[in-house]
């Protein structure tokens, strides 16, 4: 829209500087005129143009014939289509289908009913598959691994695979961030594998859930005359083993044994908010086959926490009551943070926040086996200390890596690690070098308005208190299981995100839970 400081009738000649035809317009009584630029004329698919639209205006006043020139620039904003692999499993097991999920979104909003593409590269031979996203922007896929032959496989998820023309310039105005990951074959000396079925839905508390597992075993590993396999399992949640068990599965005498079995798991509070199931079998020669799967469990904590304000909305500077309920004897942290600050990064403590990585002090460092042999030399001025082997740890697709994911220290004389090969590969593999995208988390500060008018006769006090953090305190809960606080709302006209995280001894357990509420600030008028 072109707006003149003083309304005057006249004609306008508007033209974008991208070889588009000029438009002849007429101002209205307010001195304004509106025109539309067709995205086809912008040639968005042409890489020679910058993401900037320059427009030239020529106004000729009807009464005097005076001519005014004006130029304006506006930036063309691209919508970023983000493709990502969700709950990605970096390992595949030959003979078992590989299942995965892609998520497609724009500005964190899922794209529904869109065709997305998955490229599978096996030994530099690409296969293209297409899928349609569901109402959550997710597309599930199943891949046959039979002919992958223990090689490294790449997966690439894409929203578009064709070159855009003028006919589809609306899609050319989008930026694309592809998903890319490598898949490594899971190591087994005898090609014996175990696969736990993935469960998509959240498991409810207080019920039993049946987990299915499949196996492919080398019969010679079981010993002569063996008619069954003992599978052992344990469930880990929040850093500890909740329960464990054993399942005896009868088998035949075929050379390659294939079959399935089920495990019944009681879903309790102890497994929330997520738990890990590890199943393994130990063969006579010490080889181990295993698999691990993660399940999402309903947040059903023993410690029930409730947080509320006495008023849903209140004036800055007013007093408001904060009511907190939890298990008697709880110690609760209460935080109130300006919601506009959280737009930069919402880092409130919740039950979903878990520690990641393997602790350094638990890692089993070993000597790197591929160094050249150390030859003794007599000590000289330049060689006073003997050469030492470099510390080394491996991160391979093997049974040991499953225990590392559970952050467990393993003491065993069984074969759980993939042997290190010192032979360098002779093949050349393409490396994915996608365009790097940088993201800027823009945020809008909380609205700030100057009070005008007087609904009260009292003299208005100047507002000076504008913190980003309002409440940051520890609150003990007494025997009544509740407490109330009276706090003064800061002068900021904003919306406050208030949360509480409570810990308490419930029997012999530590109960925890979080609660959230929001207090909008009311503008003064």
Short mmCIF file of C-alpha atoms in Angstrom, two decimals:
data_model
loop_
_atom_site.label_atom_id
_atom_site.label_comp_id
_atom_site.label_asym_id
_atom_site.label_seq_id
_atom_site.Cartn_x
_atom_site.Cartn_y
_atom_site.Cartn_z
CA UNK A 1 0.00 0.00 0.00
CA UNK A 2 1.25 3.49 -0.86
CA UNK A 3 0.29 6.15 1.66
CA UNK A 4 0.77 9.91 1.06
CA UNK A 5 1.21 12.36 3.90
CA UNK A 6 -1.40 14.63 2.34
CA UNK A 7 -4.28 13.18 0.40
CA UNK A 8 -4.30 14.25 -3.23
CA UNK A 9 -5.85 12.71 -6.34
CA UNK A 10 -3.45 11.44 -8.94
CA UNK A 11 -2.17 8.58 -10.97
CA UNK A 12 0.51 6.15 -9.87
CA UNK A 13 2.79 4.06 -12.02
CA UNK A 14 4.15 1.14 -9.96
CA UNK A 15 6.67 -1.40 -11.12
CA UNK A 16 8.74 -4.10 -9.40
CA UNK A 17 12.33 -4.23 -10.60
CA UNK A 18 12.16 -7.86 -11.75
CA UNK A 19 11.14 -7.33 -15.36
CA UNK A 20 7.45 -7.35 -14.45
CA UNK A 21 5.06 -5.13 -16.40
CA UNK A 22 4.19 -1.76 -14.81
CA UNK A 23 0.81 -1.17 -13.18
CA UNK A 24 -1.17 2.07 -13.56
CA UNK A 25 -3.17 2.96 -10.47
CA UNK A 26 -5.39 5.76 -9.20
CA UNK A 27 -5.34 7.11 -5.64
CA UNK A 28 -8.52 7.24 -3.60
CA UNK A 29 -9.79 10.12 -1.43
CA UNK A 30 -7.36 9.24 1.35
CA UNK A 31 -4.39 9.36 -1.00
CA UNK A 32 -3.87 5.59 -0.94
CA UNK A 33 -3.69 2.96 -3.60
CA UNK A 34 -3.22 -0.80 -3.43
CA UNK A 35 -1.68 -3.08 -6.01
CA UNK A 36 -0.86 -6.79 -6.23
CA UNK A 37 2.35 -8.45 -7.43
CA UNK A 38 1.99 -11.90 -8.97
CA UNK A 39 4.55 -14.37 -7.59
CA UNK A 40 5.03 -15.70 -11.13
CA UNK A 41 6.43 -12.29 -12.11
CA UNK A 42 8.87 -12.41 -9.20
CA UNK A 43 10.69 -15.44 -10.68
CA UNK A 44 11.30 -16.88 -7.25
CA UNK A 45 12.88 -20.00 -8.73
CA UNK A 46 15.60 -17.94 -10.43
CA UNK A 47 18.77 -18.26 -8.32
CA UNK A 48 20.17 -15.07 -9.83
CA UNK A 49 17.81 -12.87 -7.81
CA UNK A 50 18.28 -11.83 -4.22
CA UNK A 51 15.46 -12.45 -1.73
CA UNK A 52 14.55 -8.78 -2.03
CA UNK A 53 11.75 -7.02 -3.90
CA UNK A 54 12.49 -3.49 -5.12
CA UNK A 55 9.52 -1.38 -6.27
CA UNK A 56 9.58 1.95 -8.06
CA UNK A 57 6.64 4.40 -7.80
CA UNK A 58 5.85 7.43 -9.95
CA UNK A 59 3.03 9.73 -8.78
CA UNK A 60 1.62 12.47 -10.98
CA UNK A 61 -0.80 14.90 -9.30
CA UNK A 62 -3.90 15.61 -11.36
CA UNK A 63 -4.27 19.31 -10.48
CA UNK A 64 -0.69 20.50 -11.02
CA UNK A 65 0.89 17.73 -13.04
CA UNK A 66 3.76 17.58 -10.53
CA UNK A 67 5.66 14.28 -10.57
CA UNK A 68 7.16 12.54 -7.56
CA UNK A 69 9.42 9.46 -7.67
CA UNK A 70 9.79 7.05 -4.79
CA UNK A 71 11.56 3.71 -4.35
CA UNK A 72 10.84 1.06 -1.74
CA UNK A 73 12.34 -2.30 -0.81
CA UNK A 74 10.74 -5.25 0.91
CA UNK A 75 12.33 -8.54 1.87
CA UNK A 76 10.90 -11.81 0.57
CA UNK A 77 10.50 -14.24 3.45
CA UNK A 78 10.80 -17.91 2.66
CA UNK A 79 8.81 -20.50 4.54
CA UNK A 80 11.17 -23.16 5.87
CA UNK A 81 9.93 -26.71 5.37
CA UNK A 82 11.70 -28.88 7.94
CA UNK A 83 12.06 -32.62 7.46
CA UNK A 84 13.42 -34.69 10.34
CA UNK A 85 13.65 -38.29 11.45
CA UNK A 86 11.86 -38.88 14.76
CA UNK A 87 12.88 -41.57 17.27
CA UNK A 88 15.66 -42.49 14.88
CA UNK A 89 17.33 -45.87 15.34
CA UNK A 90 20.90 -45.67 13.93
CA UNK A 91 21.20 -49.46 13.62
CA UNK A 92 19.59 -52.01 11.34
CA UNK A 93 19.61 -55.79 11.65
CA UNK A 94 19.86 -57.82 8.45
CA UNK A 95 16.77 -59.94 7.97
CA UNK A 96 14.49 -57.70 10.05
CA UNK A 97 12.47 -54.85 8.49
CA UNK A 98 13.72 -51.39 9.45
CA UNK A 99 10.93 -49.11 10.64
CA UNK A 100 11.14 -45.34 10.99
CA UNK A 101 9.21 -42.10 11.04
CA UNK A 102 9.66 -38.78 9.25
CA UNK A 103 8.13 -35.52 10.46
CA UNK A 104 7.32 -32.62 8.13
CA UNK A 105 6.59 -29.11 9.46
CA UNK A 106 6.66 -25.38 8.73
CA UNK A 107 7.43 -23.07 11.66
CA UNK A 108 6.79 -25.99 14.05
CA UNK A 109 3.33 -26.55 12.53
CA UNK A 110 2.84 -30.03 11.01
CA UNK A 111 2.12 -30.34 7.30
CA UNK A 112 -0.81 -32.68 6.80
CA UNK A 113 -1.62 -34.84 3.77
CA UNK A 114 1.60 -33.89 1.97
CA UNK A 115 3.67 -36.20 -0.19
CA UNK A 116 7.20 -36.58 1.14
CA UNK A 117 10.08 -38.61 -0.23
CA UNK A 118 12.65 -41.00 1.24
CA UNK A 119 15.85 -41.81 -0.63
CA UNK A 120 17.66 -44.99 0.45
CA UNK A 121 21.29 -45.28 -0.69
CA UNK A 122 22.79 -48.79 -0.53
CA UNK A 123 26.25 -49.14 -2.11
CA UNK A 124 25.67 -45.95 -4.12
CA UNK A 125 22.42 -47.31 -5.56
CA UNK A 126 19.53 -45.02 -4.68
CA UNK A 127 15.91 -46.09 -4.27
CA UNK A 128 13.17 -43.48 -3.99
CA UNK A 129 10.00 -43.99 -1.94
CA UNK A 130 7.05 -41.64 -1.46
CA UNK A 131 4.74 -41.37 1.55
CA UNK A 132 1.84 -39.17 2.67
CA UNK A 133 1.92 -37.43 6.03
CA UNK A 134 -0.89 -37.94 8.54
CA UNK A 135 -2.70 -35.35 10.66
CA UNK A 136 0.40 -34.95 12.85
CA UNK A 137 2.73 -34.36 9.90
CA UNK A 138 4.26 -37.84 10.34
CA UNK A 139 5.04 -40.42 7.68
CA UNK A 140 5.90 -43.98 8.75
CA UNK A 141 8.04 -46.24 6.58
CA UNK A 142 9.20 -49.87 6.59
CA UNK A 143 12.33 -50.93 4.66
CA UNK A 144 13.45 -54.40 3.63
CA UNK A 145 17.04 -54.99 4.82
CA UNK A 146 17.51 -58.45 3.29
CA UNK A 147 19.81 -57.31 0.48
CA UNK A 148 21.70 -54.59 2.33
CA UNK A 149 24.59 -57.02 2.95
CA UNK A 150 25.93 -55.46 6.15
CA UNK A 151 26.86 -52.22 4.44
CA UNK A 152 26.53 -48.60 5.49
CA UNK A 153 23.18 -47.18 4.35
CA UNK A 154 22.09 -43.55 4.09
CA UNK A 155 18.54 -42.23 4.49
CA UNK A 156 17.47 -38.85 3.19
CA UNK A 157 14.00 -37.41 3.78
CA UNK A 158 12.85 -34.67 1.41
CA UNK A 159 9.78 -32.57 0.88
CA UNK A 160 10.47 -31.95 -2.83
CA UNK A 161 12.54 -33.71 -5.48
CA UNK A 162 11.88 -31.70 -8.65
CA UNK A 163 13.03 -28.39 -10.09
CA UNK A 164 10.43 -25.67 -9.73
CA UNK A 165 9.05 -23.76 -12.69
CA UNK A 166 6.86 -20.71 -12.99
CA UNK A 167 3.78 -22.91 -12.71
CA UNK A 168 4.70 -23.95 -9.16
CA UNK A 169 6.41 -20.76 -8.00
CA UNK A 170 4.47 -20.85 -4.71
CA UNK A 171 6.51 -23.90 -3.69
CA UNK A 172 9.66 -22.27 -5.01
CA UNK A 173 9.11 -19.59 -2.35
CA UNK A 174 9.81 -22.23 0.30
CA UNK A 175 13.11 -23.16 1.83
CA UNK A 176 13.82 -26.83 2.41
CA UNK A 177 15.79 -28.49 5.16
CA UNK A 178 16.24 -32.18 4.38
CA UNK A 179 16.66 -34.94 6.93
CA UNK A 180 19.78 -37.08 6.57
CA UNK A 181 21.18 -39.97 8.62
CA UNK A 182 23.45 -42.97 8.30
CA UNK A 183 22.39 -46.50 9.20
CA UNK A 184 24.96 -48.98 10.45
CA UNK A 185 24.54 -52.77 10.48
CA UNK A 186 24.23 -54.24 13.96
CA UNK A 187 27.12 -56.59 14.60
CA UNK A 188 26.67 -60.29 15.32
CA UNK A 189 29.38 -62.92 14.94
CA UNK A 190 26.85 -65.61 13.97
CA UNK A 191 24.21 -63.36 12.35
CA UNK A 192 21.91 -64.00 15.32
CA UNK A 193 19.58 -61.08 16.00
CA UNK A 194 16.79 -60.07 18.33
CA UNK A 195 14.19 -57.40 17.54
CA UNK A 196 11.67 -55.85 19.96
CA UNK A 197 8.59 -54.38 18.29
CA UNK A 198 8.26 -50.61 18.54
CA UNK A 199 5.17 -49.24 20.32
CA UNK A 200 3.98 -45.86 19.04
CA UNK A 201 1.32 -45.00 21.61
CA UNK A 202 1.83 -43.84 25.18
CA UNK A 203 1.31 -46.68 27.65
CA UNK A 204 -1.29 -46.03 30.40
CA UNK A 205 -0.47 -46.65 34.05
CA UNK A 206 -2.08 -49.41 36.06
CA UNK A 207 -2.35 -51.85 33.15
CA UNK A 208 -0.32 -54.68 31.70
CA UNK A 209 1.18 -54.38 28.24
CA UNK A 210 2.28 -57.26 26.03
CA UNK A 211 5.52 -56.62 24.16
CA UNK A 212 6.32 -58.69 21.06
CA UNK A 213 9.85 -59.74 20.09
CA UNK A 214 11.27 -61.68 17.14
CA UNK A 215 14.53 -63.58 16.79
CA UNK A 216 16.81 -65.07 14.15
CA UNK A 217 19.35 -67.47 15.71
CA UNK A 218 22.11 -69.76 14.53
CA UNK A 219 21.17 -73.19 15.92
CA UNK A 220 24.80 -74.27 16.22
CA UNK A 221 25.29 -71.62 18.91
CA UNK A 222 22.83 -73.35 21.24
CA UNK A 223 24.75 -76.56 21.69
CA UNK A 224 23.86 -80.12 20.67
CA UNK A 225 20.33 -81.24 21.47
CA UNK A 226 19.18 -77.81 22.72
CA UNK A 227 15.41 -77.51 22.54
CA UNK A 228 14.93 -74.07 24.07
CA UNK A 229 16.51 -70.61 24.45
CA UNK A 230 16.60 -68.62 27.69
CA UNK A 231 15.93 -64.93 27.09
CA UNK A 232 16.67 -62.56 29.97
CA UNK A 233 15.24 -59.07 30.28
CA UNK A 234 15.16 -56.07 32.57
CA UNK A 235 13.33 -52.75 32.55
CA UNK A 236 15.19 -49.52 33.35
CA UNK A 237 13.51 -46.24 34.27
CA UNK A 238 15.03 -43.04 35.65
CA UNK A 239 18.46 -44.60 35.97
CA UNK A 240 17.61 -47.79 37.87
CA UNK A 241 16.47 -51.34 37.13
CA UNK A 242 12.77 -51.50 38.07
CA UNK A 243 12.31 -55.23 37.53
CA UNK A 244 13.82 -58.12 35.60
CA UNK A 245 12.84 -61.61 34.50
CA UNK A 246 13.46 -64.60 32.28
CA UNK A 247 11.55 -66.15 29.36
CA UNK A 248 12.16 -69.72 28.15
CA UNK A 249 11.27 -70.13 24.47
CA UNK A 250 11.13 -73.62 22.86
CA UNK A 251 12.98 -73.98 19.53
CA UNK A 252 13.38 -76.65 16.85
CA UNK A 253 16.45 -78.18 15.25
CA UNK A 254 16.60 -76.14 12.05
CA UNK A 255 19.93 -74.62 11.02
CA UNK A 256 18.50 -71.10 11.24
CA UNK A 257 15.88 -70.57 13.92
CA UNK A 258 13.20 -67.95 13.41
CA UNK A 259 10.34 -67.21 15.75
CA UNK A 260 8.72 -64.78 18.14
CA UNK A 261 7.64 -64.52 21.76
CA UNK A 262 5.93 -62.01 24.03
CA UNK A 263 6.67 -60.45 27.40
CA UNK A 264 3.99 -59.08 29.72
CA UNK A 265 5.07 -55.86 31.44
CA UNK A 266 3.08 -54.27 34.31
CA UNK A 267 2.97 -50.52 33.61
CA UNK A 268 3.29 -48.74 36.94
CA UNK A 269 4.24 -45.34 38.31
CA UNK A 270 7.83 -46.56 38.54
CA UNK A 271 8.12 -46.65 34.74
CA UNK A 272 7.00 -43.03 34.10
CA UNK A 273 7.69 -40.94 32.11
CA UNK A 274 9.64 -43.41 29.95
CA UNK A 275 11.28 -46.79 30.36
CA UNK A 276 13.72 -49.00 28.49
CA UNK A 277 13.37 -52.72 27.92
CA UNK A 278 16.53 -54.73 27.21
CA UNK A 279 16.24 -58.40 26.19
CA UNK A 280 19.27 -60.64 25.66
CA UNK A 281 20.39 -64.26 25.32
CA UNK A 282 23.83 -65.75 26.03
CA UNK A 283 25.14 -68.60 23.86
CA UNK A 284 27.49 -71.39 24.93
CA UNK A 285 30.60 -69.79 23.38
CA UNK A 286 29.94 -66.46 25.12
CA UNK A 287 28.32 -64.60 22.22
CA UNK A 288 25.40 -62.37 23.23
CA UNK A 289 22.43 -61.30 21.13
CA UNK A 290 20.30 -58.44 22.44
CA UNK A 291 17.94 -55.59 21.65
CA UNK A 292 16.67 -52.54 23.49
CA UNK A 293 13.50 -50.51 23.02
CA UNK A 294 12.15 -47.36 24.68
CA UNK A 295 8.51 -46.93 25.69
CA UNK A 296 6.70 -43.73 26.57
CA UNK A 297 4.61 -44.04 29.73
CA UNK A 298 1.83 -41.82 30.97
CA UNK A 299 3.08 -39.28 33.54
CA UNK A 300 1.49 -40.90 36.56
CA UNK A 301 3.58 -39.77 39.52
CA UNK A 302 2.83 -40.54 43.14
CA UNK A 303 3.32 -36.93 44.07
CA UNK A 304 0.34 -34.99 42.75
CA UNK A 305 1.02 -31.26 42.40
CA UNK A 306 -1.49 -28.47 41.82
CA UNK A 307 -0.67 -24.80 41.28
CA UNK A 308 -3.18 -21.96 40.93
CA UNK A 309 -3.65 -18.21 41.40
CA UNK A 310 -6.46 -16.56 43.36
CA UNK A 311 -7.16 -14.35 40.32
CA UNK A 312 -6.90 -15.33 36.66
CA UNK A 313 -5.96 -11.78 35.65
CA UNK A 314 -4.76 -8.85 37.71
CA UNK A 315 -3.24 -5.37 37.47
CA UNK A 316 0.53 -4.89 37.68
CA UNK A 317 1.61 -4.01 41.20
CA UNK A 318 -1.37 -5.79 42.78
CA UNK A 319 -1.21 -8.54 45.37
CA UNK A 320 -2.28 -12.01 44.31
CA UNK A 321 -2.49 -15.33 46.12
CA UNK A 322 -0.56 -18.37 44.88
CA UNK A 323 -1.92 -21.73 46.08
CA UNK A 324 0.25 -24.87 45.96
CA UNK A 325 -0.82 -28.44 46.74
CA UNK A 326 1.49 -31.47 46.94
CA UNK A 327 2.23 -34.54 49.03
CA UNK A 328 2.84 -33.58 52.70
CA UNK A 329 6.53 -33.08 53.32
CA UNK A 330 7.31 -32.11 49.74
CA UNK A 331 9.90 -29.53 48.84
CA UNK A 332 8.77 -27.57 45.81
CA UNK A 333 10.62 -25.17 43.57
CA UNK A 334 8.38 -22.38 42.25
CA UNK A 335 9.38 -20.27 39.28
CA UNK A 336 7.55 -17.44 37.51
CA UNK A 337 9.20 -16.23 34.31
CA UNK A 338 8.10 -13.67 31.73
CA UNK A 339 6.59 -15.75 28.93
CA UNK A 340 8.20 -13.55 26.26
CA UNK A 341 11.61 -14.58 27.57
CA UNK A 342 10.69 -18.25 27.17
CA UNK A 343 10.03 -17.66 23.48
CA UNK A 344 13.79 -17.61 23.04
CA UNK A 345 14.17 -21.05 24.58
CA UNK A 346 11.61 -22.76 26.76
CA UNK A 347 13.92 -24.39 29.28
CA UNK A 348 11.61 -24.94 32.21
CA UNK A 349 12.29 -28.05 34.27
CA UNK A 350 9.80 -30.79 33.44
CA UNK A 351 9.54 -34.53 33.85
CA UNK A 352 10.53 -34.91 30.20
CA UNK A 353 14.01 -33.52 30.85
CA UNK A 354 16.45 -36.40 31.20
CA UNK A 355 20.22 -36.66 31.24
CA UNK A 356 21.93 -37.80 28.09
CA UNK A 357 25.31 -39.22 27.19
CA UNK A 358 27.60 -41.73 28.85
CA UNK A 359 29.49 -40.59 31.97
CA UNK A 360 33.22 -40.25 31.47
CA UNK A 361 34.07 -42.16 34.64
CA UNK A 362 32.03 -45.17 33.43
CA UNK A 363 33.68 -45.41 30.03
CA UNK A 364 35.99 -48.39 29.43
CA UNK A 365 38.99 -46.86 27.72
CA UNK A 366 41.28 -49.31 25.96
CA UNK A 367 44.50 -49.12 23.99
CA UNK A 368 43.89 -48.31 20.35
CA UNK A 369 44.71 -51.60 18.57
CA UNK A 370 45.62 -50.09 15.20
CA UNK A 371 48.75 -48.16 16.22
CA UNK A 372 52.09 -49.43 14.85
CA UNK A 373 54.05 -51.57 17.30
CA UNK A 374 56.23 -49.67 19.73
CA UNK A 375 59.92 -50.47 19.31
CA UNK A 376 62.19 -49.87 22.30
CA UNK A 377 64.81 -47.15 21.96
CA UNK A 378 67.58 -46.24 24.39
CA UNK A 379 66.73 -43.05 26.26
CA UNK A 380 68.23 -39.92 24.74
CA UNK A 381 67.90 -36.20 25.31
CA UNK A 382 64.90 -36.18 22.96
CA UNK A 383 63.41 -39.50 24.03
CA UNK A 384 63.32 -39.74 27.80
CA UNK A 385 59.86 -41.29 28.13
CA UNK A 386 58.67 -44.54 26.52
CA UNK A 387 55.91 -44.33 23.94
CA UNK A 388 52.46 -45.22 25.20
CA UNK A 389 49.42 -46.50 23.38
CA UNK A 390 46.66 -43.98 22.83
CA UNK A 391 43.48 -44.44 24.90
CA UNK A 392 40.63 -45.63 22.74
CA UNK A 393 36.97 -46.37 23.04
CA UNK A 394 34.65 -47.56 20.35
CA UNK A 395 31.14 -46.51 19.48
CA UNK A 396 29.91 -49.39 17.38
CA UNK A 397 26.58 -51.01 16.57
CA UNK A 398 26.97 -53.87 18.99
CA UNK A 399 25.48 -55.27 22.22
CA UNK A 400 27.82 -53.16 24.34
CA UNK A 401 26.37 -49.97 22.82
CA UNK A 402 22.90 -50.96 24.09
CA UNK A 403 24.16 -51.09 27.65
CA UNK A 404 25.87 -47.72 27.14
CA UNK A 405 22.57 -46.19 26.05
CA UNK A 406 21.15 -47.31 29.39
CA UNK A 407 24.13 -45.70 31.15
CA UNK A 408 25.09 -49.03 32.69
CA UNK A 409 28.52 -50.30 33.73
CA UNK A 410 29.01 -53.82 32.39
CA UNK A 411 31.20 -56.46 34.01
CA UNK A 412 31.31 -59.56 31.81
CA UNK A 413 33.52 -62.12 30.10
CA UNK A 414 31.05 -62.56 27.23
CA UNK A 415 31.40 -61.28 23.67
CA UNK A 416 29.52 -57.98 23.62
CA UNK A 417 31.87 -55.79 21.55
CA UNK A 418 32.43 -55.71 17.84
CA UNK A 419 36.08 -56.54 17.02
CA UNK A 420 38.11 -53.60 15.75
CA UNK A 421 39.24 -53.91 12.14
CA UNK A 422 42.52 -52.15 11.31
CA UNK A 423 42.00 -52.59 7.57
CA UNK A 424 41.24 -49.36 5.81
CA UNK A 425 38.31 -49.46 3.38
CA UNK A 426 39.23 -49.37 -0.30
CA UNK A 427 35.96 -47.95 -1.54
CA UNK A 428 35.00 -44.31 -1.93
CA UNK A 429 31.68 -43.22 -0.53
CA UNK A 430 29.78 -40.05 -1.30
CA UNK A 431 29.48 -37.69 1.61
CA UNK A 432 26.24 -35.81 2.09
CA UNK A 433 27.00 -32.08 2.03
CA UNK A 434 23.64 -30.42 2.33
CA UNK A 435 23.34 -26.67 2.59
CA UNK A 436 23.69 -25.62 6.18
CA UNK A 437 20.76 -23.72 7.59
CA UNK A 438 20.99 -21.30 10.45
CA UNK A 439 18.01 -20.57 12.60
CA UNK A 440 17.27 -17.35 14.42
CA UNK A 441 14.85 -17.64 17.29
CA UNK A 442 13.15 -14.27 17.16
CA UNK A 443 11.00 -13.31 20.05
CA UNK A 444 8.59 -10.52 20.74
CA UNK A 445 9.07 -8.75 24.07
CA UNK A 446 6.12 -8.38 26.35
CA UNK A 447 3.83 -5.47 25.52
CA UNK A 448 4.59 -2.24 27.34
CA UNK A 449 1.93 0.43 27.48
CA UNK A 450 1.77 3.75 29.27
CA UNK A 451 -1.18 4.11 31.61
CA UNK A 452 -3.72 6.67 30.56
CA UNK A 453 -6.83 7.81 32.37
CA UNK A 454 -7.70 7.24 36.02
CA UNK A 455 -10.21 4.72 37.21
CA UNK A 456 -9.16 5.46 40.79
CA UNK A 457 -8.73 8.77 42.50
CA UNK A 458 -5.41 7.79 44.05
CA UNK A 459 -2.31 9.28 42.54
CA UNK A 460 -0.70 6.90 40.05
CA UNK A 461 2.59 5.52 41.29
CA UNK A 462 5.47 5.35 38.83
CA UNK A 463 6.22 1.80 37.73
CA UNK A 464 9.85 0.84 38.12
CA UNK A 465 9.89 -2.94 38.64
CA UNK A 466 10.21 -4.77 35.28
CA UNK A 467 11.95 -8.10 35.97
CA UNK A 468 12.17 -11.07 33.61
CA UNK A 469 11.97 -13.45 36.59
CA UNK A 470 9.22 -12.81 39.11
CA UNK A 471 9.38 -15.82 41.47
CA UNK A 472 12.32 -18.14 42.04
CA UNK A 473 12.02 -19.86 45.39
CA UNK A 474 11.82 -23.11 47.34
CA UNK A 475 8.54 -23.71 49.15
CA UNK A 476 8.14 -26.49 51.77
CA UNK A 477 4.78 -28.23 52.03
CA UNK A 478 3.52 -28.94 55.56
CA UNK A 479 1.46 -31.80 56.95
CA UNK A 480 -1.73 -30.34 55.43
CA UNK A 481 -0.36 -30.94 51.95
CA UNK A 482 -0.92 -27.37 50.80
CA UNK A 483 0.29 -23.85 51.31
CA UNK A 484 -0.56 -20.36 50.09
CA UNK A 485 1.70 -17.42 49.28
CA UNK A 486 0.91 -13.76 48.76
CA UNK A 487 3.04 -12.19 46.07
CA UNK A 488 3.08 -8.78 44.38
CA UNK A 489 2.77 -8.74 40.60
CA UNK A 490 5.64 -6.83 38.90
CA UNK A 491 4.94 -3.74 36.84
CA UNK A 492 5.47 -5.56 33.55
CA UNK A 493 2.34 -5.85 31.44
CA UNK A 494 2.95 -9.37 30.23
CA UNK A 495 1.98 -12.99 30.72
CA UNK A 496 3.79 -14.94 33.42
CA UNK A 497 4.61 -18.64 33.05
CA UNK A 498 4.54 -20.15 36.55
CA UNK A 499 5.71 -23.70 37.24
CA UNK A 500 6.44 -25.88 40.23
CA UNK A 501 8.51 -29.04 40.55
CA UNK A 502 8.11 -31.03 43.77
CA UNK A 503 10.04 -33.87 45.40
CA UNK A 504 8.84 -35.98 48.31
CA UNK A 505 9.51 -39.32 49.96
CA UNK A 506 6.51 -41.49 49.13
CA UNK A 507 7.08 -44.73 50.95
CA UNK A 508 10.58 -45.75 49.91
CA UNK A 509 10.37 -43.86 46.62
CA UNK A 510 10.99 -40.33 45.53
CA UNK A 511 7.82 -38.93 44.03
CA UNK A 512 8.09 -36.05 41.63
CA UNK A 513 5.72 -34.07 39.49
CA UNK A 514 5.45 -30.71 37.82
CA UNK A 515 2.58 -28.26 37.41
CA UNK A 516 2.16 -25.17 35.24
CA UNK A 517 -0.18 -22.24 35.08
CA UNK A 518 -0.19 -18.80 33.49
CA UNK A 519 -1.18 -15.37 34.78
CA UNK A 520 -1.95 -12.81 32.08
CA UNK A 521 -1.23 -9.21 33.00
CA UNK A 522 -4.04 -6.72 32.47
CA UNK A 523 -3.30 -3.54 30.55
CA UNK A 524 -3.94 -0.31 32.41
CA UNK A 525 -6.44 1.97 30.66
#
